[in-house]
CSV table of N, CA and C and ligand atoms in Angstrom, one decimal:
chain,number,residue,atom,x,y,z
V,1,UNK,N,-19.5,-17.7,-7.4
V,1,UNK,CA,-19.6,-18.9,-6.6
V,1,UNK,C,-20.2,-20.1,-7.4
V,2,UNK,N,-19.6,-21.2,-7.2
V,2,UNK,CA,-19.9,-22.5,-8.2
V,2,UNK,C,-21.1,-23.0,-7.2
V,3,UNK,N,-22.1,-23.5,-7.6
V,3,UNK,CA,-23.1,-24.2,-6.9
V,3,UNK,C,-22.8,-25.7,-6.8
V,4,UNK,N,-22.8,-25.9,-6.0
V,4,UNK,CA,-22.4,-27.8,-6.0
V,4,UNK,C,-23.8,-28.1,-6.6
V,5,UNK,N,-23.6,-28.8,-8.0
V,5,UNK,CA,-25.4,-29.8,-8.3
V,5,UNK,C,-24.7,-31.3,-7.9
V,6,UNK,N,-26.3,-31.7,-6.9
V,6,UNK,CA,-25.6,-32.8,-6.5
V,6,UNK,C,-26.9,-33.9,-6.8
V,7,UNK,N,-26.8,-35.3,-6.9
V,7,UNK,CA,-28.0,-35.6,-7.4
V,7,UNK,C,-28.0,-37.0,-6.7
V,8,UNK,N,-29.0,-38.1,-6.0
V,8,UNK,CA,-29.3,-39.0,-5.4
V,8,UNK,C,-29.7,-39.8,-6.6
V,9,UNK,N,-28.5,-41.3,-6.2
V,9,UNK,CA,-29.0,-42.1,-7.3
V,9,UNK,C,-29.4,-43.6,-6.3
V,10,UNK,N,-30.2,-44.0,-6.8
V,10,UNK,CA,-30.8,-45.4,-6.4
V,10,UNK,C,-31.7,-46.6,-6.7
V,11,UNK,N,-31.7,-47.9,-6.6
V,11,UNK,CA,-32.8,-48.7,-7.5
V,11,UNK,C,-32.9,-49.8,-6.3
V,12,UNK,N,-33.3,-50.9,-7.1
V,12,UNK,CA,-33.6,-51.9,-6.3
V,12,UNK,C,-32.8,-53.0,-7.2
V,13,UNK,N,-32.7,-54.1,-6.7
V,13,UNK,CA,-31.5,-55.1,-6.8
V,13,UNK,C,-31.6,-55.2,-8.9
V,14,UNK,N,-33.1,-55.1,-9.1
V,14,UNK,CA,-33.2,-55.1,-10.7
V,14,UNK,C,-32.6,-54.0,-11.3
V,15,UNK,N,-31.8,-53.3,-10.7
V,15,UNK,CA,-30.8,-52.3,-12.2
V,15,UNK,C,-29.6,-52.1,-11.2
V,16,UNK,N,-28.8,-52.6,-10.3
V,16,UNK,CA,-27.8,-52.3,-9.6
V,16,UNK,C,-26.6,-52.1,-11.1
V,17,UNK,N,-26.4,-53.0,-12.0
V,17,UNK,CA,-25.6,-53.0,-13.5
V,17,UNK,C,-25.9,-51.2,-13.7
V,18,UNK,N,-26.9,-51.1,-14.1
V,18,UNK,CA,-27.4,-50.0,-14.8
V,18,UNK,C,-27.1,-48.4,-14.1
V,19,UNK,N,-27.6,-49.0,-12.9
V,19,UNK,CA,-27.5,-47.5,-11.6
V,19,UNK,C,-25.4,-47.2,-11.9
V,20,UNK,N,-25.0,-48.4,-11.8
V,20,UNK,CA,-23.4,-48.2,-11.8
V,20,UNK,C,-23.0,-47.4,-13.3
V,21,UNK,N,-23.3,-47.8,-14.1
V,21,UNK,CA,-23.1,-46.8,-15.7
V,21,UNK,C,-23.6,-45.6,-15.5
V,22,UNK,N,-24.7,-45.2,-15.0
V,22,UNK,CA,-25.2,-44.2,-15.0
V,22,UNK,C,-24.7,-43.1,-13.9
V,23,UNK,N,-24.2,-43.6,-12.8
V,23,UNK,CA,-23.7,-42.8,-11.4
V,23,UNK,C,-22.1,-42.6,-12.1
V,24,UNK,N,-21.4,-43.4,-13.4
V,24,UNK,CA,-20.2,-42.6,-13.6
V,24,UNK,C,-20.2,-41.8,-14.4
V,25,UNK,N,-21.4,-41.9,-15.3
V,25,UNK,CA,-21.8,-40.9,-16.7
V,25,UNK,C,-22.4,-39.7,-15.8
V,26,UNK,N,-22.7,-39.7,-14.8
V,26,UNK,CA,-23.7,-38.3,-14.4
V,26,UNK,C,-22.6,-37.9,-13.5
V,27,UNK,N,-21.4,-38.2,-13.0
V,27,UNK,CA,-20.3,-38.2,-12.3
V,27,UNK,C,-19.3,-37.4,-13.1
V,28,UNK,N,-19.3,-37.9,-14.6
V,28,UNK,CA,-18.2,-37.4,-15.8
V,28,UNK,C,-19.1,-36.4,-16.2
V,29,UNK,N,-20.2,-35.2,-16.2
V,29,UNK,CA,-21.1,-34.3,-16.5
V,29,UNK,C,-20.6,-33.2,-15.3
V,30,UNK,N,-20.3,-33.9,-13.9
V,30,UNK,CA,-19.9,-32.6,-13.4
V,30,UNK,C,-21.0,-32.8,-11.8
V,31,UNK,N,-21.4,-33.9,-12.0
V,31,UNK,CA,-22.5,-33.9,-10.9
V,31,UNK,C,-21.7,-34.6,-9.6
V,32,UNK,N,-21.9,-34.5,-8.6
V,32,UNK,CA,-21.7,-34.9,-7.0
V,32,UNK,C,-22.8,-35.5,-6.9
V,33,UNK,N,-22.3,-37.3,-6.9
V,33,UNK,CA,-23.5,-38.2,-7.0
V,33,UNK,C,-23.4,-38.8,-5.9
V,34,UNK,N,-24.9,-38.9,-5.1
V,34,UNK,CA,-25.0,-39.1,-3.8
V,34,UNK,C,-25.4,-40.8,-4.0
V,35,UNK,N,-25.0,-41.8,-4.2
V,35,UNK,CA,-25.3,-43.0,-4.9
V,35,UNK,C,-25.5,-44.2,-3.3
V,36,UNK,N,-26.9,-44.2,-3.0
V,36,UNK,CA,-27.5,-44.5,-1.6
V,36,UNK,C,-27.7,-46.3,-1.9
V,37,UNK,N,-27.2,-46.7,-3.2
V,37,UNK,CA,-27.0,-48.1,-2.7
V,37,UNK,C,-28.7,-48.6,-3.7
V,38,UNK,N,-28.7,-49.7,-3.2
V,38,UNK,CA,-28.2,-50.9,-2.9
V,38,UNK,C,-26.9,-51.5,-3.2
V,39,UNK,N,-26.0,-52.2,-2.8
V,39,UNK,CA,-24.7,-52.3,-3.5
V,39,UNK,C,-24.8,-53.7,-3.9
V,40,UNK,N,-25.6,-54.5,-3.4
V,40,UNK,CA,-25.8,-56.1,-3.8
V,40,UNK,C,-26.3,-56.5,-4.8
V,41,UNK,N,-26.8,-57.5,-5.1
V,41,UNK,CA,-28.0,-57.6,-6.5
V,41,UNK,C,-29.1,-58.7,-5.2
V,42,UNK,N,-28.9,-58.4,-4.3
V,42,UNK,CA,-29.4,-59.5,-3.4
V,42,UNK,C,-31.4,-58.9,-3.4
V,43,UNK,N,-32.2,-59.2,-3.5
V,43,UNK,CA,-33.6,-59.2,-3.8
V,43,UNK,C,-33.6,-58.0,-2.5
V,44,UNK,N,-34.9,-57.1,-3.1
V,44,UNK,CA,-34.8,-56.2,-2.2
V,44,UNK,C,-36.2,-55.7,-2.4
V,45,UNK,N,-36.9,-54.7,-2.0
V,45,UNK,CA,-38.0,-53.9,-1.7
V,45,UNK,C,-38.2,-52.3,-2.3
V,46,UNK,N,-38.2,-52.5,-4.0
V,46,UNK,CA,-38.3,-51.0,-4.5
V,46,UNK,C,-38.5,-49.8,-3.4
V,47,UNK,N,-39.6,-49.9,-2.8
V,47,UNK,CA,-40.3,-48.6,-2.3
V,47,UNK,C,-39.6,-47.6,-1.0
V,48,UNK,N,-38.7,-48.9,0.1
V,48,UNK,CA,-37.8,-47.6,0.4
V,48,UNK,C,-36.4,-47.2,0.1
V,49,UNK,N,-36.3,-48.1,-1.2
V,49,UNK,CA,-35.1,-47.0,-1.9
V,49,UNK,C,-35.6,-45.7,-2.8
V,50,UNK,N,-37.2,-46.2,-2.9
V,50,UNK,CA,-37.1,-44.6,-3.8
V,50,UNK,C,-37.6,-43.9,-3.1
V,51,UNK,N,-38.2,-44.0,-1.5
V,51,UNK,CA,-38.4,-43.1,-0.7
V,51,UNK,C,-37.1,-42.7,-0.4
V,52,UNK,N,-36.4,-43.7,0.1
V,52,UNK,CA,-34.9,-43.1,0.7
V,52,UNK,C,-34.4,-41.9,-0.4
V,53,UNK,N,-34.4,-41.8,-1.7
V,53,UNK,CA,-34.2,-41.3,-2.6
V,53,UNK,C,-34.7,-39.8,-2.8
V,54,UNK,N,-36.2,-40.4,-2.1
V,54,UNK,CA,-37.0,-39.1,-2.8
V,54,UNK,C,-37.0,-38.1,-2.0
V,55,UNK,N,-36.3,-38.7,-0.4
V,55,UNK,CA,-36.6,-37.6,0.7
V,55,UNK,C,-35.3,-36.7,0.7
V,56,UNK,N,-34.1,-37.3,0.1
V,56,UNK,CA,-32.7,-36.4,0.0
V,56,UNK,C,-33.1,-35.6,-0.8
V,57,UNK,N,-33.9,-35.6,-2.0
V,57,UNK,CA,-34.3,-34.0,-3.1
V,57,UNK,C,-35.5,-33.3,-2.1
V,58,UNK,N,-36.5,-34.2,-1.5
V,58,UNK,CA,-37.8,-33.2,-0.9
V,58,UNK,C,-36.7,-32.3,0.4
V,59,UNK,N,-36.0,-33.1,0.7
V,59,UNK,CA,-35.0,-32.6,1.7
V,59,UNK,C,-34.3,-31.3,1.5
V,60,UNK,N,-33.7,-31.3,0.5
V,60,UNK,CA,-33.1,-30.1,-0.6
V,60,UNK,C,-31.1,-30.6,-0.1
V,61,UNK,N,-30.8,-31.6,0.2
V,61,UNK,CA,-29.6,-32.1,0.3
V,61,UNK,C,-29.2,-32.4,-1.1
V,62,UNK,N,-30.2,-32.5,-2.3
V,62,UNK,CA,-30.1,-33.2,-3.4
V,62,UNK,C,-31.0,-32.4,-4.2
V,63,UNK,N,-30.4,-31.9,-5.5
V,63,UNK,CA,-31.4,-31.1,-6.3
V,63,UNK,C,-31.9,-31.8,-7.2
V,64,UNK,N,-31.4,-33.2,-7.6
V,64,UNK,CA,-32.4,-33.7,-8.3
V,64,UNK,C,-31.5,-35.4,-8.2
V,65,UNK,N,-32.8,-36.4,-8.5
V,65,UNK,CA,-32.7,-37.5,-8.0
V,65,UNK,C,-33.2,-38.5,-9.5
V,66,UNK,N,-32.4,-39.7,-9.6
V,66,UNK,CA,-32.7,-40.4,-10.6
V,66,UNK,C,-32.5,-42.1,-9.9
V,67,UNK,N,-34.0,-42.4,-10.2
V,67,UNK,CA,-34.0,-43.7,-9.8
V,67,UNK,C,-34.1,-45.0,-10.4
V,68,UNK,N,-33.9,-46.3,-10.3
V,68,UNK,CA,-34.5,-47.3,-10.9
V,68,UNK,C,-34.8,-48.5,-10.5
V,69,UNK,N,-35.9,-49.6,-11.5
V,69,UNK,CA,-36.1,-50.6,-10.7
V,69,UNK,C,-36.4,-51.5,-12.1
V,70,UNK,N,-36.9,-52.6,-12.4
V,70,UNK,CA,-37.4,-53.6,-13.1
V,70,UNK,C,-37.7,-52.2,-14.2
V,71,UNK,N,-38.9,-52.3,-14.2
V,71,UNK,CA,-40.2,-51.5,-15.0
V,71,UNK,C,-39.5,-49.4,-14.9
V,72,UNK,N,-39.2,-49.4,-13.7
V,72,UNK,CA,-38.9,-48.0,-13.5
V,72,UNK,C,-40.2,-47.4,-12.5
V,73,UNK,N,-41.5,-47.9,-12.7
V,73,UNK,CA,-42.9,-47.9,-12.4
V,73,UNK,C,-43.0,-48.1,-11.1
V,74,UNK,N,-42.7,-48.9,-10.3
V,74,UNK,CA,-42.7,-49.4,-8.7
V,74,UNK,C,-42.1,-47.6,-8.1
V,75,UNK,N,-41.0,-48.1,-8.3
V,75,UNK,CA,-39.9,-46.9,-7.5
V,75,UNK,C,-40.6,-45.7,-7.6
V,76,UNK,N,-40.8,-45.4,-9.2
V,76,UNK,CA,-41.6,-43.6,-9.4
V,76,UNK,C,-42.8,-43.8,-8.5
V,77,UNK,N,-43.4,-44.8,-8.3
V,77,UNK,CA,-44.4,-44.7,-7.8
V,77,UNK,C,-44.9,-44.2,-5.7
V,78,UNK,N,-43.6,-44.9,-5.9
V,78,UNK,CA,-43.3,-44.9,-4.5
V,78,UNK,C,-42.5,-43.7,-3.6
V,79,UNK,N,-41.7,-42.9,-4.8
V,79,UNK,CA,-40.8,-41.7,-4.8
V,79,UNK,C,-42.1,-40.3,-5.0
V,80,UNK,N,-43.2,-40.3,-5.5
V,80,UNK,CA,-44.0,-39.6,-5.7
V,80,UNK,C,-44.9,-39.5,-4.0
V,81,UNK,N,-45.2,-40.5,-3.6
V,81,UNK,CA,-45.7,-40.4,-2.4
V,81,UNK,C,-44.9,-39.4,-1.3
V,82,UNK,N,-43.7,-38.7,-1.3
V,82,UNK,CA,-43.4,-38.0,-1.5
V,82,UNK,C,-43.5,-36.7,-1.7
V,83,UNK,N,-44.2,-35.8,-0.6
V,83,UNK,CA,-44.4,-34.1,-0.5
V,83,UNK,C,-43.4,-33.5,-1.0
V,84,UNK,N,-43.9,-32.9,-2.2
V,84,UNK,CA,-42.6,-32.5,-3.3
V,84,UNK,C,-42.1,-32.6,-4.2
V,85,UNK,N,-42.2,-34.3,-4.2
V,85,UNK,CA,-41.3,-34.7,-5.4
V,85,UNK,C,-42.3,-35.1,-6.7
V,86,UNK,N,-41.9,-34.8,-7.8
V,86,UNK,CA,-42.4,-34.8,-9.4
V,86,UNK,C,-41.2,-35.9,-10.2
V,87,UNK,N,-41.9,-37.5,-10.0
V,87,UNK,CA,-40.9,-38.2,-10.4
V,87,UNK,C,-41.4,-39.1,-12.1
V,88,UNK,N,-41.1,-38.7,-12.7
V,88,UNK,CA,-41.5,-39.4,-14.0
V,88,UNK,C,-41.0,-40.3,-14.8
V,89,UNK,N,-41.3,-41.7,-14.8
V,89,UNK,CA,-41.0,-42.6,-15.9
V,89,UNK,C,-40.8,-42.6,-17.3
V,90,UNK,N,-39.4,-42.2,-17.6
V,90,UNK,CA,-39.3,-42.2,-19.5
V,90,UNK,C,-38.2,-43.8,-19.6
V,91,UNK,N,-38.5,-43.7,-21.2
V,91,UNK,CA,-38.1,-44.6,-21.6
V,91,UNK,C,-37.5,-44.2,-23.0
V,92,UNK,N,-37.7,-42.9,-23.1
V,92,UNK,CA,-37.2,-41.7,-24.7
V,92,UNK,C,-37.1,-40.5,-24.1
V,93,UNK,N,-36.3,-40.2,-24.7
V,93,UNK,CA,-35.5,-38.9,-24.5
V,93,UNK,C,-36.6,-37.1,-24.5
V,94,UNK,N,-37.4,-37.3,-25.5
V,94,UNK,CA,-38.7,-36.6,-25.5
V,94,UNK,C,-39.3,-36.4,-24.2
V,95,UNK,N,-39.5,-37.2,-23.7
V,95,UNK,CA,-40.3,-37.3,-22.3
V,95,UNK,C,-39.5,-37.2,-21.3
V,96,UNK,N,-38.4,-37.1,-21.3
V,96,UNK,CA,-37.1,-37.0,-20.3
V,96,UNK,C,-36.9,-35.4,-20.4
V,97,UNK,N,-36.7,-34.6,-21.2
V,97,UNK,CA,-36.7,-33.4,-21.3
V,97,UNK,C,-38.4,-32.2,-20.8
V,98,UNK,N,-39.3,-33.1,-21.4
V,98,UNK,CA,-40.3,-32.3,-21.0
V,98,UNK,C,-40.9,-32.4,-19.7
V,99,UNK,N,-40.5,-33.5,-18.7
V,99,UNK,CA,-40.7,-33.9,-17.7
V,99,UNK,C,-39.9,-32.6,-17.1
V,100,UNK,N,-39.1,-32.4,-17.4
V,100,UNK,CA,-38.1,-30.7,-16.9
V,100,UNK,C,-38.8,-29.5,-16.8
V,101,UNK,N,-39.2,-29.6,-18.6
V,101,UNK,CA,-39.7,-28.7,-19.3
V,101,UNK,C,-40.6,-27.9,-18.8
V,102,UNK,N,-41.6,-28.7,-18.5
V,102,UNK,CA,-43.0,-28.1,-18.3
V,102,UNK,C,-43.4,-29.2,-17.0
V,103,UNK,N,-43.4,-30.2,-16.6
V,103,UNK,CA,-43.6,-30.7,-15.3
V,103,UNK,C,-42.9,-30.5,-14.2
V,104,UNK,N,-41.6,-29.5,-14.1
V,104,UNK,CA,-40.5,-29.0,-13.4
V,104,UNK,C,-40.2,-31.0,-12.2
V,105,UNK,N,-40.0,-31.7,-13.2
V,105,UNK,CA,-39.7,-33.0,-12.3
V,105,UNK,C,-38.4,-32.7,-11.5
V,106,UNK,N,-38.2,-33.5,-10.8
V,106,UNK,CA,-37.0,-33.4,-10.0
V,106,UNK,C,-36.5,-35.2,-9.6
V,107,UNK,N,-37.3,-35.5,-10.1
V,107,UNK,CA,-36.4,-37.1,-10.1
V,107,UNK,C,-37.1,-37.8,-11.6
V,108,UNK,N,-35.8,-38.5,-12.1
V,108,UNK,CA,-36.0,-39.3,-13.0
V,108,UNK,C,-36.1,-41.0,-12.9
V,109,UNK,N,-37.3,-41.5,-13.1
V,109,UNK,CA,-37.0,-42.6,-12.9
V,109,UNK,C,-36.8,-43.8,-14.3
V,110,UNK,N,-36.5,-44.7,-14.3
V,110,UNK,CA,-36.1,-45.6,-15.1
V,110,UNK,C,-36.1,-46.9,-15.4
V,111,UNK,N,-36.5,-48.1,-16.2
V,111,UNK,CA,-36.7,-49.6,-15.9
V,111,UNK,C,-35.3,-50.3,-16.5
V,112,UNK,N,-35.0,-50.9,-15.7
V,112,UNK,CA,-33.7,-51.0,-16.1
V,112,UNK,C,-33.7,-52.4,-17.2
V,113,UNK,N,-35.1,-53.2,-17.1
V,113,UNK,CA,-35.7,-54.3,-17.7
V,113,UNK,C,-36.6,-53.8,-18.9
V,114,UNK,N,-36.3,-51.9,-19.6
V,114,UNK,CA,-37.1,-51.5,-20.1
V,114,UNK,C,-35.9,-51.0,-21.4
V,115,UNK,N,-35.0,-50.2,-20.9
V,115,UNK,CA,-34.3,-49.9,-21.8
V,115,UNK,C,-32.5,-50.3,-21.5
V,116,UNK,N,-31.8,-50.4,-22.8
V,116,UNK,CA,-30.5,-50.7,-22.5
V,116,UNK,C,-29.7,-49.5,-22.3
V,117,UNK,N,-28.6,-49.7,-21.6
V,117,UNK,CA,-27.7,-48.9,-20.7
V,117,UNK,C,-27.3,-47.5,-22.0
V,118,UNK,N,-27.5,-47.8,-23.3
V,118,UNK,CA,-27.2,-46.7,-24.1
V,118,UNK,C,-28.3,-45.7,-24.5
V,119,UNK,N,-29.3,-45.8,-24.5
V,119,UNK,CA,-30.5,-45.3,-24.1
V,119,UNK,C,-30.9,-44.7,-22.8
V,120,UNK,N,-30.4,-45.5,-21.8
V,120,UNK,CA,-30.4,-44.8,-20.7
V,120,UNK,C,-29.6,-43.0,-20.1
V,121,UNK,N,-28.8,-43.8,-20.8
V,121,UNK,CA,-27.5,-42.4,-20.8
V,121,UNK,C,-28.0,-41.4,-21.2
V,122,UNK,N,-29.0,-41.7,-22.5
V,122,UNK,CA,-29.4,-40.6,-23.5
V,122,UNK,C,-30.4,-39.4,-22.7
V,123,UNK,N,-31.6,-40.4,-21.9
V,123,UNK,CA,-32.7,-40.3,-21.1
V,123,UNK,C,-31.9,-39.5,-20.1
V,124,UNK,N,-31.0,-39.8,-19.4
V,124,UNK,CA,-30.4,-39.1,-18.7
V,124,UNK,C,-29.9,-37.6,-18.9
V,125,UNK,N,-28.8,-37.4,-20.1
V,125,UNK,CA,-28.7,-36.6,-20.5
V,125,UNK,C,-29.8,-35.5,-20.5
V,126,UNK,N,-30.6,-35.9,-21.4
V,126,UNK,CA,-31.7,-35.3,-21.8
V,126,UNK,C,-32.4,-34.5,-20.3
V,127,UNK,N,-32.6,-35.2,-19.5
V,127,UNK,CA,-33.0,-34.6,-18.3
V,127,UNK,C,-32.4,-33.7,-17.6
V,128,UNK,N,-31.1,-34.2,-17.2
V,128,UNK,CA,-29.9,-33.1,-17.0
V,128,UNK,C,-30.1,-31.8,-17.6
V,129,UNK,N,-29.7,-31.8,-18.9
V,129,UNK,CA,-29.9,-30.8,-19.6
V,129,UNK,C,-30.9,-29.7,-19.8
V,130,UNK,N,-32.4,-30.0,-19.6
V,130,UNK,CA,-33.5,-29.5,-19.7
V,130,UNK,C,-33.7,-28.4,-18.3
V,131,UNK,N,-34.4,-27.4,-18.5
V,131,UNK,CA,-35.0,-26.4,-17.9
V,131,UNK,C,-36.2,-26.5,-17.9
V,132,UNK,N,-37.0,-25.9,-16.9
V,132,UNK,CA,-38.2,-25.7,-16.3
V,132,UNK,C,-38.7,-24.5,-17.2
V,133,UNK,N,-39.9,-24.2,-17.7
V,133,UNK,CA,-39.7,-23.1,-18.2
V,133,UNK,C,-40.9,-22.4,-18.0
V,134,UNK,N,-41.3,-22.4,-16.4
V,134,UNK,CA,-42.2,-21.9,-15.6
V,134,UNK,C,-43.5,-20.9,-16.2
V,135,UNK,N,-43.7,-20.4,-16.2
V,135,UNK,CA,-45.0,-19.6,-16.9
V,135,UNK,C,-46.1,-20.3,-16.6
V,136,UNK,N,-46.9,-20.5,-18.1
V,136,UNK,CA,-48.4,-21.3,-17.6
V,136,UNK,C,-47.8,-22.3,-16.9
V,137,UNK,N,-46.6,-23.0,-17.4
V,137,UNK,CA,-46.4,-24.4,-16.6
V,137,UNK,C,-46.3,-24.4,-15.2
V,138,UNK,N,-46.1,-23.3,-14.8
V,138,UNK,CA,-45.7,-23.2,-12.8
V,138,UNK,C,-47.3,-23.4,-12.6
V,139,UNK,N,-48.2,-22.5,-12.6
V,139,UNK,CA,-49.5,-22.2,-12.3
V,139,UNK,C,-50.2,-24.4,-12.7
V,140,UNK,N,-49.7,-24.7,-13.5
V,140,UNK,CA,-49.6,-26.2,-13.4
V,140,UNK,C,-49.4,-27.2,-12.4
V,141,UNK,N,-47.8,-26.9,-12.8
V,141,UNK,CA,-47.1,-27.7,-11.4
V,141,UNK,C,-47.7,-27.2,-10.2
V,142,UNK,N,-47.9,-26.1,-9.6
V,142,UNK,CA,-48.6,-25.4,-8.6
V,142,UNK,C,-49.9,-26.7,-8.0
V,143,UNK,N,-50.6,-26.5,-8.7
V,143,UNK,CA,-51.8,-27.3,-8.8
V,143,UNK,C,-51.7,-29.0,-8.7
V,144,UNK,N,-50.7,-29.5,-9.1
V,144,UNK,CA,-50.2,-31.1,-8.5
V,144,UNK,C,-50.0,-30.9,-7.1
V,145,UNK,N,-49.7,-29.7,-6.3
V,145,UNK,CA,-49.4,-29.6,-4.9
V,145,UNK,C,-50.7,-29.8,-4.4
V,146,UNK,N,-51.3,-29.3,-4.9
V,146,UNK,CA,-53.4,-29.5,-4.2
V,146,UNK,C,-54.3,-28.8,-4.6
V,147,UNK,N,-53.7,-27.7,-5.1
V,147,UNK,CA,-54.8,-26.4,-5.3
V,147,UNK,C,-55.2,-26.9,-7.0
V,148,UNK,N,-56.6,-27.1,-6.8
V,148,UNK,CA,-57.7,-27.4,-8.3
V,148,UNK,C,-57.9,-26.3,-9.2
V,149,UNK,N,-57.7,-25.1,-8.3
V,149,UNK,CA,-58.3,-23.8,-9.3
V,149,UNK,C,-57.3,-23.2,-10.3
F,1,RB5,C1,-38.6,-56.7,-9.2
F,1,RB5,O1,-38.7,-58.0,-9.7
F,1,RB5,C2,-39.5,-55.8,-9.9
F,1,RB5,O2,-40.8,-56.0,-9.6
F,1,RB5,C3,-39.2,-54.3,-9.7
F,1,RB5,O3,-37.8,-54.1,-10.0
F,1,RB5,C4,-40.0,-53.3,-10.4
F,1,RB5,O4,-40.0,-53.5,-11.8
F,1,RB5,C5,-41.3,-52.9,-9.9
F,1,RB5,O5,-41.9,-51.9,-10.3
């Protein structure tokens, strides 16, 4: 049985260009992209697009979510408030992968006023691609949920 991977994309009016390149590259990978808009460039309010965003993966409708805004910074920020979600700002591909790696993230976010759309792709990739690779890291992750010991 094929698993549908299906993934929630979204920003605020500062990367609507960007969200579109990237919702057909993650589209041509094989993914079922749940793409929640904005569809305007009309000025808008980062924080409940990347809630709206963050609650289709905390939801489990969506296994992983990739957002953006100006900086990338607002939206992660706001996607993180969020029971569940592990959203991390890269800007290099290094930190796009280990955010998988060992942070088991589940949303990627992105400044669309930070990097150009061919770098983006890359960052994307990179994330896609990467695995969790749970061990000491779970006992980690574990511990961003609340538990200090
Ligand atoms: C919008 O001008 C800008 O503040 C926003 O896209 C983002 O960068 C905030 O973190």
């Amino acid at each position: 049985m094929t698993m549908i991977k299906r993934l929630v994309l979204s920003s605020d009016h500062a990367a609507i260009e960007l969200r579109r390149v990237i919702a057909d590259h993650v589209a041509n990978l094989g993914w079922d992209v749940v793409d929640i808009g904005p569809t305007t460039s009309e000025s808008t309010h980062y924080p409940k697009h990347g809630q709206a965003a963050a609650l289709r993966v905390a939801s489990g409708d969506c296994q992983l979510g990739i957002i953006l805004c100006g900086t990338g910074q607002g939206i992660m920020m706001a996607a993180n408030k969020v029971v569940g979600i592990r959203c991390g700002v890269c800007s290099d591909t290094f930190s796009a992968r280990m955010i998988r790696a060992h942070n088991d993230a589940n949303m990627l976010a992105i400044g669309a006023r930070v990097v150009g759309a061919g770098l983006a792709l890359d960052i994307v990739e990179a994330f896609l691609a990467a695995t969790f690779e749970g061990g000491r890291h779970a006992t980690r992750v574990d511990m961003i949920g609340g538990s200090q010991d």
